[in-house]
C-alpha positions in Angstrom: -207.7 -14.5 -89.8 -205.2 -12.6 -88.1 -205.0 -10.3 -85.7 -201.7 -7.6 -86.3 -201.2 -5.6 -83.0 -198.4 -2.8 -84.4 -197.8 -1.0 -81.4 -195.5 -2.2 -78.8 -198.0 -1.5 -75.6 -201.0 -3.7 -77.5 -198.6 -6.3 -78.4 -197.5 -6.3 -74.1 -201.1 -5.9 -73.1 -201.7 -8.7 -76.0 -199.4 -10.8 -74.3 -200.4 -10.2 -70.3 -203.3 -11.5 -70.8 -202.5 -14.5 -71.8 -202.9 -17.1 -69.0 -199.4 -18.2 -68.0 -200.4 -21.8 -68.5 -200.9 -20.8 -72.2 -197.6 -18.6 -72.7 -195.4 -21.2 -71.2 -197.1 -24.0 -73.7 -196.7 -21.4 -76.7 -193.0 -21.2 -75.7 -192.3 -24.5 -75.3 -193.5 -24.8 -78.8 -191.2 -22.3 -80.0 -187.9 -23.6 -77.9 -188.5 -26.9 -79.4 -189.1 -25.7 -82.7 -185.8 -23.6 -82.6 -183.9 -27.0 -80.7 -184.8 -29.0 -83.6 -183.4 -26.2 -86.1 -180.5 -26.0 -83.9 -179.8 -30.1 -84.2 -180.0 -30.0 -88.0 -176.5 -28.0 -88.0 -178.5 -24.1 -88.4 -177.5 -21.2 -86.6 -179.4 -20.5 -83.7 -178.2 -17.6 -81.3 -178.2 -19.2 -77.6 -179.8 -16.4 -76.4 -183.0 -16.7 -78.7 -183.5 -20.2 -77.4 -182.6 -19.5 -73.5 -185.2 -16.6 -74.0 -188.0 -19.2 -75.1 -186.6 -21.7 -72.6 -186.7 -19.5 -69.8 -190.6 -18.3 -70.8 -191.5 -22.2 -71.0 -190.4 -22.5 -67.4 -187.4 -24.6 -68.3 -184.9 -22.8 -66.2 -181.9 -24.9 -66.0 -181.7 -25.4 -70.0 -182.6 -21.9 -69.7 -179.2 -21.0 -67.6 -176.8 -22.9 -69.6 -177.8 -21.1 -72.7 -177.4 -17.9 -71.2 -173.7 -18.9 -69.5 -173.4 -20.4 -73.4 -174.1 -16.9 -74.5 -171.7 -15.3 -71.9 -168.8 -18.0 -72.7 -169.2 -16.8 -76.6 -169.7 -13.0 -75.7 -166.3 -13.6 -73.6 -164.5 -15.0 -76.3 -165.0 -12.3 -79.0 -163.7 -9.8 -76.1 -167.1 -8.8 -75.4 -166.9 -8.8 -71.7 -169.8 -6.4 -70.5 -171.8 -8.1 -72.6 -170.9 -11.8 -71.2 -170.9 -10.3 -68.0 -174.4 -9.5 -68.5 -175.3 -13.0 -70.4 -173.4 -14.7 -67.4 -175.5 -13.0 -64.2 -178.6 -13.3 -66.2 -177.6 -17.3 -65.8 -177.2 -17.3 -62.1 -180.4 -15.2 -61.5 -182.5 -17.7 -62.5 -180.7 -20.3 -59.7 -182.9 -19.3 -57.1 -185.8 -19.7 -59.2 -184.9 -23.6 -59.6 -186.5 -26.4 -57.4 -184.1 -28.2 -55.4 -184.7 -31.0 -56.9 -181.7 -29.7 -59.7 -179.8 -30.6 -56.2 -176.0 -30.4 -56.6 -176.2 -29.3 -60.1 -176.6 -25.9 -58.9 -173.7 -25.5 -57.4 -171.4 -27.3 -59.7 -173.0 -24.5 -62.3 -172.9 -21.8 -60.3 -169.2 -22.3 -59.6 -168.2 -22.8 -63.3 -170.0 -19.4 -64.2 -168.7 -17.5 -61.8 -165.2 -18.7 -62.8 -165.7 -17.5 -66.2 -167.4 -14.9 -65.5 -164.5 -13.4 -63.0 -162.2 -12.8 -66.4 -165.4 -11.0 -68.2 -165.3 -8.8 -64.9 -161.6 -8.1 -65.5 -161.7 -7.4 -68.6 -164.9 -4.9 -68.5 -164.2 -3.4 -65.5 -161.2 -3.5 -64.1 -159.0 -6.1 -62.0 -160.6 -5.0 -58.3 -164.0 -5.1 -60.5 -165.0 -9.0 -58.9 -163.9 -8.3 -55.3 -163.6 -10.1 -52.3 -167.6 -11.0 -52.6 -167.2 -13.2 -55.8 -164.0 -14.8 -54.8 -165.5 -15.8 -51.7 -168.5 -17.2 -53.1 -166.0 -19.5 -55.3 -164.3 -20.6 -52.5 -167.4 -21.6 -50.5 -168.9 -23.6 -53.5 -165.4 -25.3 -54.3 -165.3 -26.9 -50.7 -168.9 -28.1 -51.7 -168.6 -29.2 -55.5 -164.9 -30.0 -55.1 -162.5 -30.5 -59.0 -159.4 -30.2 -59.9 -160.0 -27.9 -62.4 -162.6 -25.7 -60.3 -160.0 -25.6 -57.5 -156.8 -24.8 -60.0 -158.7 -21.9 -61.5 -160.0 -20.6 -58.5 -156.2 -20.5 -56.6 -155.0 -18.6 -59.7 -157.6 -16.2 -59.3 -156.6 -15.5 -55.5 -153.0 -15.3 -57.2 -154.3 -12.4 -59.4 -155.8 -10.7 -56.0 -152.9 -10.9 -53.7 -150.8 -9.4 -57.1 -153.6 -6.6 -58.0 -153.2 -5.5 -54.7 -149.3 -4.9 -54.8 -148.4 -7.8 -52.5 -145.7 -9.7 -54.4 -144.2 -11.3 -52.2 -147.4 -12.6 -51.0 -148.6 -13.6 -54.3 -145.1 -15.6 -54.8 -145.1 -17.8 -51.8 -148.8 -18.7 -52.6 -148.1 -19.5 -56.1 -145.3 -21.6 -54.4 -147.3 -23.5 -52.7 -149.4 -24.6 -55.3 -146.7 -27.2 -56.8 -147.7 -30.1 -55.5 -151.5 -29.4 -56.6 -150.3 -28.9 -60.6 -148.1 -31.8 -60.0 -151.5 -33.8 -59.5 -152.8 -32.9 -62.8 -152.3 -35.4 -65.5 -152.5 -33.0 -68.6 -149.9 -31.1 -67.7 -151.9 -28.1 -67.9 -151.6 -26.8 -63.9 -148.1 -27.4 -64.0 -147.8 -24.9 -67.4 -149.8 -22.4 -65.4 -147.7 -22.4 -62.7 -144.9 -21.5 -64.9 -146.5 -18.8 -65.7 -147.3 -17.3 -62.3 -144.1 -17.8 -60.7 -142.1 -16.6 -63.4 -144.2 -13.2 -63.2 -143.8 -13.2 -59.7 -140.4 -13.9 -59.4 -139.7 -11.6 -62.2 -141.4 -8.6 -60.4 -139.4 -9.5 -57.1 -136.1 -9.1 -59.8 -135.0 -12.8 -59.9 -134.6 -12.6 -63.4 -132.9 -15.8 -64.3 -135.1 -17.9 -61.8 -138.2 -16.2 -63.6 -136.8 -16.8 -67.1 -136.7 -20.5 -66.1 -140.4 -20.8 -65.5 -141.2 -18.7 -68.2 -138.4 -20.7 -70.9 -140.4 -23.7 -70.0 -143.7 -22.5 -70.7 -142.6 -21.1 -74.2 -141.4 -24.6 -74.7 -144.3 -26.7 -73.8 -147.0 -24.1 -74.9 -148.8 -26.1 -77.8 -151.3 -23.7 -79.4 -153.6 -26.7 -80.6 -153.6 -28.6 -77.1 -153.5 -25.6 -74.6 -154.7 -22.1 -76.2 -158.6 -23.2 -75.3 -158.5 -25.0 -71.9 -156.1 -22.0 -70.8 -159.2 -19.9 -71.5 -160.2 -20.5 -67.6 -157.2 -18.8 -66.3 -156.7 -15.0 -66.4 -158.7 -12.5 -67.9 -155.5 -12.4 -70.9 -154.2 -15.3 -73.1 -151.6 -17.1 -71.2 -148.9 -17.4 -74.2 -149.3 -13.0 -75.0 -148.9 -12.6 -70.8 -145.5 -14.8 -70.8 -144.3 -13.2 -73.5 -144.5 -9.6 -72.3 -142.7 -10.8 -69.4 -139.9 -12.0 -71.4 -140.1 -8.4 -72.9 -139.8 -6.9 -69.9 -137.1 -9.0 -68.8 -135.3 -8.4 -71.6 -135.5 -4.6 -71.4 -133.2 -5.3 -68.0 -131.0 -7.5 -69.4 -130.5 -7.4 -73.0 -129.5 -4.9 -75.9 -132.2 -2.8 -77.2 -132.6 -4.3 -80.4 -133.2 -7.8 -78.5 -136.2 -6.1 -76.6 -137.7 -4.5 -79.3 -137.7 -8.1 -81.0 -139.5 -9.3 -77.7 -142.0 -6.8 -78.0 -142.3 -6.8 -81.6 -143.4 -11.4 -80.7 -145.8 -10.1 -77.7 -147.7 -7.7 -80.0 -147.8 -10.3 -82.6 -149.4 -12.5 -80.1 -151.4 -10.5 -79.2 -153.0 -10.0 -82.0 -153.7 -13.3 -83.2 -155.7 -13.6 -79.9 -158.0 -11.2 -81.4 -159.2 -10.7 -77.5 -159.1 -6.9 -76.8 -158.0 -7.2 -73.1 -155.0 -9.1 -74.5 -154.3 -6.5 -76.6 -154.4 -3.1 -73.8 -152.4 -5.6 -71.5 -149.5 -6.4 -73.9 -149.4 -2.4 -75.1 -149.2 -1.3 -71.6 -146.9 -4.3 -69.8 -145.4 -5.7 -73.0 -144.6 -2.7 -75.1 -144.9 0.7 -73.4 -143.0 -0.7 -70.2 -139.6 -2.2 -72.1 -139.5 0.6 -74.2 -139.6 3.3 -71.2 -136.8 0.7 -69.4 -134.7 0.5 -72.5 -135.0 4.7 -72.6 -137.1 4.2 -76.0 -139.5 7.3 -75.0 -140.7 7.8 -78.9 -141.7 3.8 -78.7 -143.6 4.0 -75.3 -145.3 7.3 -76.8 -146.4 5.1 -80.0 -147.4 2.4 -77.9 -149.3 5.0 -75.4 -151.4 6.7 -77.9 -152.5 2.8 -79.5 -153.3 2.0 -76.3 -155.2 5.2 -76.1 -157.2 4.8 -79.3 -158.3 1.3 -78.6 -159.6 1.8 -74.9 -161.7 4.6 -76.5 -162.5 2.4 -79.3 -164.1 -0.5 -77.4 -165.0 1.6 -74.3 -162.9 -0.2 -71.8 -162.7 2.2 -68.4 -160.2 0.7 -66.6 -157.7 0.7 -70.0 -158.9 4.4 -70.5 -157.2 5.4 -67.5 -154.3 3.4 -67.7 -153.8 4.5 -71.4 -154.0 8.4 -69.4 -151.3 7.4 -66.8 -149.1 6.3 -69.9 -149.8 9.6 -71.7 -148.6 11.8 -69.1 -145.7 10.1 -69.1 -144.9 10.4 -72.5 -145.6 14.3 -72.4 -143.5 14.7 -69.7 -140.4 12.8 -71.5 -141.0 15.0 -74.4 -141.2 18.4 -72.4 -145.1 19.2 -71.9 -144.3 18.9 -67.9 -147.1 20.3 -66.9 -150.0 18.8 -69.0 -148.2 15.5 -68.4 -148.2 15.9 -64.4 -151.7 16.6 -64.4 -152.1 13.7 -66.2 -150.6 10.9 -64.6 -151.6 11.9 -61.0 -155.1 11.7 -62.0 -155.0 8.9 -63.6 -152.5 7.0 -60.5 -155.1 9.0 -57.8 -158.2 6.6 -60.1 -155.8 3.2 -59.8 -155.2 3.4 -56.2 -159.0 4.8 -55.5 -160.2 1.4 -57.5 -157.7 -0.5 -54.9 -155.4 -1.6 -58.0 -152.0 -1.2 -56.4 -150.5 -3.8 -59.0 -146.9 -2.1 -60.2 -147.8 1.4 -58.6 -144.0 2.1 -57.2 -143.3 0.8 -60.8 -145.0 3.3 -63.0 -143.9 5.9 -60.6 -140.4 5.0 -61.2 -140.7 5.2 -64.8 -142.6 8.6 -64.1 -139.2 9.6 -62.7 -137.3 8.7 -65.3 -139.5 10.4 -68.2 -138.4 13.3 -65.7 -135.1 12.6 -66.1 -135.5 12.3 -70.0 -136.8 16.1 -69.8 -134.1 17.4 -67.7 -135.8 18.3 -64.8 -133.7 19.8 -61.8 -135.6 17.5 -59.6 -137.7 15.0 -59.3 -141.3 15.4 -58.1 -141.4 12.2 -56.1 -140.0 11.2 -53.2 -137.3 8.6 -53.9 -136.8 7.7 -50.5 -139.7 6.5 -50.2 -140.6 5.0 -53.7 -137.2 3.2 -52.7 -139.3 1.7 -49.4 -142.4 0.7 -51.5 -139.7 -0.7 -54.3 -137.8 -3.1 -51.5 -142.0 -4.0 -50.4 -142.1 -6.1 -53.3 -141.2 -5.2 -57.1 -137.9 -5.0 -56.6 -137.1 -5.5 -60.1 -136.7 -1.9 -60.3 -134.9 -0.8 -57.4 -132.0 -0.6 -59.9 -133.3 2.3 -61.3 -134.6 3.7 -58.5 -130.9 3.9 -56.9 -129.3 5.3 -60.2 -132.3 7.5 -60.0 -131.1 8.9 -56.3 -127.2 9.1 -57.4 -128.8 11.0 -60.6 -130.3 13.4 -58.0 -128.5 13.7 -54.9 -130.6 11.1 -53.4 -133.7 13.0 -52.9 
């Protein structure tokens, strides 16, 4: 016979009173029976089996299902959700005996590497903090790696950049060669392509930038380097160079040539099919060149997608960014005062989260949707965006001086 408890709080009471002896035996059952399932080629959701496992007292199979779980949230763009998967995984490290010895660490580094993308991507790019890059660094002096220690620099490269420092970000990126250099695969050396030629794009060296970024285009192989890139940046690698050669473009070539850029970012994009690709190409790929290139219709297009999507999927950090961009756009199309309100708001969130990454930049295309409405004046003081301009993203202090001929240098 058997015994069919319907309610939820007889099936828990059910359950308590079960010795723990007994529950973690009746799990073990389970885990194996799903392990075996699992072997034969069937589905098995990893975090069925790490629930089992971690009932049965088998905690470290336990956490590597989980960070399973969190790598395969991550990958469909789910980030809170493998954010989640991935701390449930290191809660259960203190639980462990230290008999798992060094194995704890090596794991607890490797989550915590791809978790800190999941935390970009769901929160924000100030979301991980000092805290978690800090941990990394104390556990990669322990468990040691090329590829632990790789990752973990370009992390502290997205830090020093997220926080407005460029010129900062550039000389530690520098200083990185001879590590890449060291790597066999070639796949360090690609990724440093990519973070100089951002940097030394946003510091205005165009042509030095387009030769890191030229390279990258011409040794990316889809097949060998889409996946292992994975463990760098919270955005695919190929989408991210791409908008920079949008960008770039928007400075230095005809429009039609930057819309064609744009047009290849978006496309990359895309085929990622990773959300936080997606916002990030919209807003640095598409919306930018077009407002450079004086396309305002373009950046309101790619504004309002930008819009839609963070609503979509929920993403707070994009919502607000998407609300910067909109004021913008109203106030190149006339609606002034909606589109102030807007974009200070929006800035006054940004620089409250500690994300100073292109500030004096989207306040110099703020000034020039101005400009595109005819305003008298401009609202800002372009003295002093000048000052923060020469600090570090110097690639548009050429606007920002046409701007203060524009207006009598105010």
């Amino acid at each position: 016979k058997r015994l069919i408890l319907r309610h939820q709080i007889l099936q828990d009471c059910a359950y308590d009173i079960i010795l723990t002896r007994d529950r973690e035996r009746i799990h073990a059952a389970i885990a194996d029976a799903l392990g075996r399932q699992r072997d034969r080629g069937l589905t098995v959701e990893p975090t069925l089996l790490a629930d089992q496992l971690e009932r049965a007292g088998r905690l470290r199979a336990a956490a590597e299902l989980w960070a399973e779980a969190g790598r395969n949230a991550a990958a469909q763009s789910a980030d809170a959700e493998a954010v989640a998967l991935f701390r449930h995984a290191l809660s259960l490290l203190p639980r462990m005996e230290q008999a798992e010895g060094d194995w704890i660490d090596h794991f607890e580094a490797d989550t915590l590497l791809a978790m800190y993308p999941a935390l970009i991507g769901a929160k924000g790019y100030r979301a991980a903090g000092e805290d978690v890059l800090g941990r990394i660094n104390a556990l990669i002096e322990r468990t040691g790696g090329s590829q632990r220690v790789f990752s973990a620099m370009f992390f502290r490269w997205i830090d020093y950049s997220v926080q407005g420092d460029i010129d900062a970000s550039y000389e530690f990126a520098s200083g990185l060669a001879e590590i890449a250099e060291a790597d066999t695969t070639g796949l360090h050396a690609l990724v440093l392509d990519r973070m100089l030629g951002s940097s030394l794009m946003f510091r205005g060296e165009f042509e030095a930038a387009r030769v890191h970024l030229d390279r990258f285009l011409n040794t990316y192989d889809p097949a060998r380097h889409a996946e292992p890139m994975r463990l760098f940046g919270a955005t695919d690698n190929h989408a991210t160079v791409l908008c920079c050669v949008a960008a770039i473009d928007a400075f230095t070539a005809p429009n039609e040539t930057t819309r064609q850029a744009i047009d290849r970012a978006i496309a990359a994009a895309l085929q990622t099919e990773m959300t936080h690709t997606l916002c990030h190409t919209l807003t640095f790929g598409a919306a930018f060149p077009s407002a450079v290139s004086g396309d305002w219709l373009a950046f309101r297009d790619f504004s309002a997608w930008l819009a839609r999507l963070a609503q979509e999927k929920d993403l707070g950090f994009w919502v607000v960014y998407a609300r910067m961009l909109t004021g913008i756009g109203r106030i190149s199309e006339g609606n002034v005062e909606q589109g102030q309100e807007d974009f200070e708001q929006a800035l006054t969130v940004l620089t409250n989260q500690g994300f100073l990454f292109l500030n004096p930049t989207f306040r110099t295309i703020h000034a020039m949707a101005e400009e595109a409405a005819g305003l008298s004046a401009p609202t800002a003081d372009l003295s002093r965006l000048e000052r923060d301009i020469r600090a570090g993203e110097r690639w548009m202090l050429p606007i920002c001086l046409r701007l203060q001929d524009r207006w009598g240098g105010s």
